[in-house]
Short mmCIF file of C-alpha atoms in Angstrom, two decimals:
data_model
loop_
_atom_site.label_atom_id
_atom_site.label_comp_id
_atom_site.label_asym_id
_atom_site.label_seq_id
_atom_site.Cartn_x
_atom_site.Cartn_y
_atom_site.Cartn_z
CA MET A 1 -8.31 -3.48 14.13
CA LYS A 2 -6.24 -3.69 17.28
CA SER A 3 -7.86 -0.45 18.50
CA LYS A 4 -11.31 -2.03 18.14
CA SER A 5 -10.63 -5.38 19.80
CA ASP A 6 -8.27 -6.93 22.32
CA ASN A 7 -8.70 -10.31 20.62
CA LEU A 8 -5.63 -10.07 18.37
CA VAL A 9 -4.09 -13.52 18.11
CA LYS A 10 -1.32 -12.80 15.58
CA HIS A 11 0.05 -9.59 14.08
CA TYR A 12 0.18 -9.32 10.30
CA LYS A 13 3.90 -8.51 10.41
CA GLU A 14 4.47 -12.17 11.38
CA THR A 15 2.84 -13.35 8.14
CA SER A 16 3.68 -10.57 5.69
CA ILE A 17 6.32 -11.78 3.22
CA MET A 18 6.85 -10.38 -0.29
CA GLY A 19 8.59 -11.81 -3.32
CA PHE A 20 9.20 -15.24 -4.84
CA PHE A 21 12.62 -15.85 -3.34
CA GLU A 22 11.54 -14.46 0.03
CA VAL A 23 8.54 -16.81 0.15
CA LEU A 24 10.78 -19.83 -0.55
CA LYS A 25 13.08 -18.84 2.30
CA ASN A 26 10.13 -18.59 4.71
CA ILE A 27 7.99 -21.50 3.48
CA PHE A 28 7.94 -23.39 6.80
CA LYS A 29 6.99 -20.24 8.68
CA ILE A 30 4.14 -19.64 6.23
CA LEU A 31 2.86 -23.23 6.57
CA ASN A 32 2.93 -22.96 10.37
CA ASN A 33 0.93 -19.72 10.19
CA ILE A 34 -1.66 -21.35 7.91
CA ASN A 35 -2.14 -24.22 10.38
CA PHE A 36 -2.34 -21.76 13.27
CA CYS A 37 -5.01 -19.77 11.44
CA LYS A 38 -7.15 -22.84 10.69
CA LYS A 39 -7.05 -23.95 14.33
CA ASP A 40 -7.99 -20.49 15.54
CA ILE A 41 -10.96 -20.29 13.15
CA LEU A 42 -12.23 -23.64 14.42
CA ARG A 43 -11.85 -22.40 17.99
CA PHE A 44 -13.61 -19.09 17.34
CA LYS A 45 -16.36 -20.44 15.00
CA PRO A 46 -17.14 -17.12 13.25
CA ASP A 47 -20.41 -16.48 11.38
CA ARG A 48 -18.40 -14.83 8.60
CA ILE A 49 -14.73 -14.59 7.77
CA ILE A 50 -13.41 -11.34 6.29
CA TYR A 51 -10.16 -11.64 4.35
CA ILE A 52 -8.17 -8.49 3.61
CA ASP A 53 -5.74 -8.52 0.68
CA TYR A 54 -2.70 -10.88 1.09
CA PRO A 55 -3.96 -13.51 -1.41
CA GLY A 56 -1.05 -15.94 -1.18
CA PHE A 57 -2.05 -16.70 2.39
CA ASN A 58 -5.75 -15.87 2.39
CA LEU A 59 -6.84 -17.88 -0.65
CA ARG A 60 -5.48 -21.03 0.97
CA ILE A 61 -7.54 -20.32 4.06
CA CYS A 62 -10.57 -19.49 1.88
CA LYS A 63 -10.51 -22.93 0.26
CA TRP A 64 -10.29 -24.71 3.59
CA ALA A 65 -12.95 -22.47 5.18
CA LYS A 66 -15.40 -23.02 2.32
CA GLU A 67 -14.94 -26.78 2.60
CA ASN A 68 -15.71 -26.49 6.30
CA GLY A 69 -18.92 -24.51 5.83
CA PHE A 70 -17.77 -20.97 6.65
CA ILE A 71 -19.00 -17.88 4.75
CA ASN A 72 -16.16 -16.02 3.05
CA HIS A 73 -16.08 -12.26 2.43
CA TYR A 74 -12.98 -10.90 0.68
CA PHE A 75 -12.20 -7.19 1.08
CA ILE A 76 -9.63 -5.73 -1.34
CA SER A 77 -9.39 -8.09 -4.27
CA PRO A 78 -6.27 -10.03 -5.19
CA GLN A 79 -4.75 -8.15 -8.12
CA ILE A 80 -5.49 -10.87 -10.65
CA TRP A 81 -5.79 -8.20 -13.35
CA ALA A 82 -2.02 -7.79 -12.93
CA TRP A 83 -0.83 -11.36 -12.47
CA LYS A 84 -1.93 -14.88 -11.52
CA GLU A 85 -5.23 -14.44 -13.35
CA ASN A 86 -5.86 -18.16 -12.91
CA ARG A 87 -6.74 -17.35 -9.30
CA ILE A 88 -10.18 -16.47 -10.64
CA ASN A 89 -11.04 -20.18 -10.41
CA ALA A 90 -10.35 -20.25 -6.67
CA ILE A 91 -12.15 -16.93 -6.20
CA LYS A 92 -15.30 -18.17 -7.94
CA ARG A 93 -15.20 -21.45 -6.05
CA ASP A 94 -14.36 -20.30 -2.54
CA ILE A 95 -15.40 -16.66 -2.07
CA ASP A 96 -19.04 -15.90 -1.37
CA TYR A 97 -18.72 -12.10 -1.59
CA MET A 98 -15.91 -10.08 -3.14
CA HIS A 99 -15.68 -6.40 -2.13
CA VAL A 100 -13.42 -4.40 -4.47
CA ILE A 101 -12.05 -0.88 -3.90
CA LEU A 102 -10.69 0.07 -7.33
CA PRO A 103 -13.22 1.38 -9.87
CA PHE A 104 -12.00 -0.66 -12.85
CA GLU A 105 -12.22 -3.95 -10.92
CA LYS A 106 -16.02 -4.18 -11.04
CA ASN A 107 -16.15 -4.30 -14.84
CA TYR A 108 -13.03 -6.44 -14.98
CA TYR A 109 -14.72 -9.17 -12.94
CA LYS A 110 -18.14 -8.81 -14.55
CA ILE A 111 -17.15 -8.51 -18.20
CA LYS A 112 -14.07 -10.72 -18.34
CA HIS A 113 -14.97 -13.36 -15.75
CA GLU A 114 -18.78 -13.15 -15.34
CA PHE A 115 -18.38 -12.80 -11.59
CA GLU A 116 -20.41 -10.24 -9.65
CA VAL A 117 -18.49 -8.18 -7.11
CA HIS A 118 -19.41 -5.26 -4.85
CA TYR A 119 -17.89 -1.81 -5.35
CA SER A 120 -18.87 0.94 -2.90
CA GLY A 121 -16.07 3.43 -3.59
CA HIS A 122 -12.60 3.65 -2.09
CA PRO A 123 -12.60 4.22 1.70
CA LEU A 124 -9.39 6.27 1.65
CA VAL A 125 -11.02 9.36 0.12
CA ASN A 126 -13.60 9.72 2.91
CA TYR A 127 -11.06 8.84 5.56
CA ILE A 128 -8.52 11.41 4.40
CA ASN A 129 -11.18 14.09 3.83
CA LYS A 130 -12.14 13.78 7.51
CA PHE A 131 -8.54 13.88 8.70
CA LYS A 132 -7.43 16.99 10.57
CA SER A 133 -3.71 17.55 10.72
CA ASP A 134 -1.97 18.37 13.98
CA ASP A 135 -1.13 22.09 14.14
CA ASN A 136 1.82 21.20 16.37
CA PHE A 137 3.28 18.57 14.05
CA PHE A 138 6.52 20.51 13.45
CA TYR A 139 6.98 21.35 17.13
CA LYS A 140 6.22 17.85 18.43
CA ASN A 141 8.73 16.27 16.05
CA ASN A 142 11.44 18.92 16.39
CA LEU A 143 11.14 19.96 12.75
CA ASP A 144 12.05 23.33 11.24
CA ILE A 145 8.79 25.15 10.46
CA ASN A 146 10.60 27.37 7.96
CA GLN A 147 11.91 24.48 5.87
CA PRO A 148 9.57 22.64 3.46
CA ILE A 149 9.33 18.86 3.85
CA ILE A 150 10.04 16.11 1.35
CA ALA A 151 8.34 13.03 2.80
CA LEU A 152 9.99 9.63 2.47
CA LEU A 153 7.59 6.68 2.64
CA PRO A 154 9.73 3.55 2.15
CA GLY A 155 6.97 1.04 2.97
CA SER A 156 5.90 -1.08 5.91
CA ARG A 157 7.98 -4.22 5.30
CA LEU A 158 11.59 -4.37 6.40
CA GLN A 159 12.77 -6.11 3.24
CA GLU A 160 11.42 -3.33 0.98
CA ILE A 161 12.68 -0.59 3.32
CA LYS A 162 16.21 -2.02 3.13
CA LYS A 163 16.03 -1.97 -0.68
CA VAL A 164 14.70 1.53 -1.28
CA LEU A 165 15.57 3.71 1.71
CA PRO A 166 19.34 3.89 1.03
CA VAL A 167 18.57 5.30 -2.43
CA PHE A 168 16.05 7.76 -0.98
CA LEU A 169 18.66 8.96 1.52
CA SER A 170 21.35 9.32 -1.14
CA ILE A 171 19.79 12.55 -2.43
CA THR A 172 19.18 14.35 0.86
CA ASN A 173 22.33 16.46 0.50
CA MET A 174 21.25 17.57 -2.97
CA PHE A 175 18.27 19.55 -1.65
CA LYS A 176 19.73 21.77 1.07
CA SER A 177 16.66 24.00 1.36
CA TYR A 178 14.40 21.04 2.21
CA GLN A 179 14.16 18.76 5.22
CA PHE A 180 13.64 15.05 4.61
CA VAL A 181 11.30 13.22 6.98
CA ILE A 182 10.72 9.45 6.97
CA GLY A 183 7.28 8.06 7.73
CA GLY A 184 8.18 5.17 10.03
CA VAL A 185 5.89 2.34 11.14
CA GLU A 186 5.78 0.88 14.64
CA SER A 187 5.87 -2.69 13.33
CA ILE A 188 9.52 -2.10 12.38
CA ASP A 189 12.01 -1.86 15.26
CA LYS A 190 13.25 1.72 15.67
CA GLU A 191 16.82 0.46 15.77
CA LYS A 192 16.42 -0.71 12.17
CA TYR A 193 15.63 2.86 11.13
CA ASN A 194 18.49 4.21 13.25
CA LYS A 195 20.93 1.86 11.53
CA LEU A 196 19.72 2.79 8.04
CA THR A 197 19.74 6.55 8.72
CA LYS A 198 23.05 6.72 10.59
CA ASN A 199 25.03 9.88 9.70
CA LYS A 200 22.13 11.17 7.59
CA ASN A 201 20.44 14.51 8.22
CA VAL A 202 16.94 13.07 8.31
CA LYS A 203 14.17 12.68 10.89
CA VAL A 204 11.89 9.68 11.44
CA VAL A 205 8.32 10.17 12.67
CA PHE A 206 6.35 7.08 13.65
CA ASN A 207 2.68 6.41 12.87
CA GLN A 208 2.18 9.96 11.63
CA THR A 209 2.00 9.35 7.89
CA TYR A 210 -1.08 11.51 7.34
CA ASN A 211 0.32 14.41 9.36
CA LEU A 212 3.53 14.06 7.39
CA LEU A 213 1.77 14.12 4.03
CA ALA A 214 -0.49 17.00 5.10
CA ASN A 215 2.63 19.08 5.74
CA ALA A 216 4.81 17.90 2.84
CA LYS A 217 5.81 19.73 -0.32
CA ALA A 218 6.63 16.50 -2.18
CA ALA A 219 6.93 12.78 -1.47
CA ILE A 220 9.00 9.78 -2.47
CA VAL A 221 6.94 6.64 -1.94
CA THR A 222 7.05 2.93 -2.59
CA SER A 223 4.38 1.48 -4.84
CA GLY A 224 1.19 0.54 -3.02
CA THR A 225 -1.39 2.35 -0.94
CA ALA A 226 1.04 5.14 -0.02
CA SER A 227 1.00 6.43 -3.60
CA LEU A 228 -2.79 6.70 -3.47
CA GLU A 229 -2.67 8.41 -0.08
CA ALA A 230 -0.19 10.98 -1.36
CA ALA A 231 -2.45 11.64 -4.35
CA ILE A 232 -5.53 12.19 -2.18
CA PHE A 233 -3.50 14.62 -0.07
CA LYS A 234 -2.55 16.24 -3.42
CA ILE A 235 1.17 15.87 -2.81
CA PRO A 236 3.38 15.61 -5.94
CA GLN A 237 5.27 12.34 -5.76
CA VAL A 238 7.75 9.94 -7.26
CA VAL A 239 6.86 6.25 -6.96
CA CYS A 240 9.67 3.73 -6.48
CA TYR A 241 9.98 -0.03 -6.40
CA LYS A 242 12.92 -2.35 -5.87
CA THR A 243 13.14 -5.99 -4.89
CA SER A 244 15.62 -8.86 -5.13
CA PHE A 245 17.02 -9.50 -8.61
CA ILE A 246 15.45 -12.98 -8.88
CA THR A 247 12.04 -11.74 -7.74
CA TYR A 248 12.19 -8.89 -10.25
CA LEU A 249 13.10 -11.17 -13.18
CA ILE A 250 10.30 -13.61 -12.40
CA GLY A 251 7.84 -10.76 -11.84
CA LYS A 252 8.76 -9.13 -15.15
CA MET A 253 7.82 -12.35 -16.94
CA LEU A 254 4.54 -12.83 -15.08
CA VAL A 255 3.15 -9.39 -14.26
CA ASN A 256 0.86 -7.94 -16.92
CA ILE A 257 0.44 -4.22 -16.12
CA LYS A 258 1.68 -0.99 -17.68
CA TYR A 259 2.24 0.81 -14.38
CA ILE A 260 3.21 -0.06 -10.81
CA SER A 261 1.51 2.85 -9.03
CA LEU A 262 -2.20 2.84 -8.24
CA VAL A 263 -2.43 6.46 -9.38
CA ASN A 264 -1.28 5.61 -12.90
CA LEU A 265 -3.22 2.34 -13.01
CA ILE A 266 -6.55 3.94 -12.10
CA LEU A 267 -6.09 6.93 -14.42
CA ASN A 268 -4.55 4.69 -17.11
CA ASP A 269 -1.89 7.31 -17.71
CA ARG A 270 1.66 8.02 -16.55
CA ILE A 271 0.81 10.89 -14.20
CA VAL A 272 3.49 10.18 -11.60
CA ASN A 273 7.01 9.12 -12.48
CA GLU A 274 7.90 5.52 -11.64
CA LEU A 275 11.44 4.38 -10.88
CA VAL A 276 11.62 0.59 -10.94
CA GLN A 277 14.56 -1.65 -10.02
CA GLY A 278 17.65 -0.40 -11.91
CA GLU A 279 15.95 2.91 -12.70
CA LEU A 280 15.89 3.67 -8.98
CA ASN A 281 19.21 5.44 -8.56
CA SER A 282 20.37 8.75 -7.13
CA ASN A 283 20.53 10.61 -10.42
CA ASN A 284 17.08 9.58 -11.66
CA LEU A 285 15.54 10.26 -8.27
CA LYS A 286 17.14 13.71 -8.06
CA ASN A 287 15.86 14.62 -11.54
CA SER A 288 12.36 13.36 -10.74
CA ILE A 289 12.18 15.41 -7.55
CA ASN A 290 13.46 18.53 -9.29
CA LYS A 291 10.70 18.11 -11.86
CA ILE A 292 7.81 17.85 -9.39
CA LEU A 293 9.07 20.82 -7.38
CA LYS A 294 8.49 23.09 -10.40
CA LYS A 295 5.18 24.95 -10.23
CA ASP A 296 3.75 23.99 -13.64
CA ASN A 297 4.50 20.30 -13.16
CA ARG A 298 3.01 20.37 -9.66
CA LEU A 299 -0.22 21.94 -10.91
CA GLU A 300 -0.51 19.42 -13.75
CA MET A 301 -0.13 16.52 -11.32
CA ILE A 302 -2.62 18.00 -8.84
CA ASN A 303 -5.22 18.46 -11.60
CA ALA A 304 -4.86 14.77 -12.44
CA TYR A 305 -5.23 13.96 -8.73
CA ASN A 306 -8.58 15.80 -8.72
CA ASN A 307 -9.84 13.52 -11.49
CA LEU A 308 -8.61 10.50 -9.54
CA ILE A 309 -10.41 11.60 -6.37
CA ASN A 310 -13.67 12.07 -8.29
CA MET A 311 -13.36 8.53 -9.65
CA LEU A 312 -12.79 7.03 -6.19
CA TYR A 313 -15.25 9.03 -4.11
CA ALA A 314 -18.50 7.60 -2.77
CA GLU A 315 -20.41 8.44 0.37
CA ASN A 316 -19.63 6.18 3.34
CA PRO A 317 -18.07 3.29 1.37
CA SER A 318 -16.83 1.46 4.47
CA ARG A 319 -20.27 1.56 6.05
CA LYS A 320 -21.89 0.28 2.86
CA THR A 321 -19.42 -2.60 2.72
CA ALA A 322 -19.99 -3.41 6.40
CA GLU A 323 -23.76 -3.44 5.84
CA LEU A 324 -23.33 -5.89 2.96
CA ILE A 325 -21.26 -8.16 5.19
CA VAL A 326 -23.69 -8.27 8.14
CA ARG A 327 -26.97 -8.35 6.21
#
């Protein structure tokens, strides 16, 4: 969005906080951001407001905006099929148009909650299909062209990176014939990565996730969009998740899903291995990587990816969604 407009009033990294305990620690910061957002909406007076994901923050703004006569479009539904299903009441009350990107969400809303939503396909498939990798990726990043890459995608939030990256790095010496490359994000200070990777034989490339995946043999990713991106690039992967102990215990009681990765959720099958909380350790990660590096297992996973891509594909989904918003 920043590339399309200079009118960026606050970066998402200032508002992005995950986990129950983490939210409690940052409650005053969150409340200040909510007040800031309301004032900025009143100043700007938009014809429509488009909310993207982040329901803990956005649904509060939705309620206020609806009460003040604004039209609310929500892009990327809150995952109420996983937890906090009671949010459906706020969604029905405050959101004028819900635009979902996962194929099972349309029937979920319609059949279970009698709420019409718009599904135009998942934009990632078209976006990645049009992507052309940089032929000079290895050269530009001082990588060994003769050594296959295992991509490490530890997430975009510092708190999750601190939890999972040390475990990712613990296996780098177990795969001597591979080079490990971290997909870094600019929103995280480079010094944070330097501190976490000190004395480790690993490279960090910033804002080059797609080039990294296009050139990778395998990937270790955190749960979220990265797992879907790796699947569309047809890269065998292991999906990992780790948070604070308190957050995990509360989440285990409240979250109602069989899988944590979007790949497994959409296909309703355990296609990619998931290492969650205590399962995420060096030994399990090493075994999982060894498994997906074997030819037969790779082919089986890629065949499942092809089914996933067919389920998600639609022509110009982003354009169709945009047309619905401006009509």
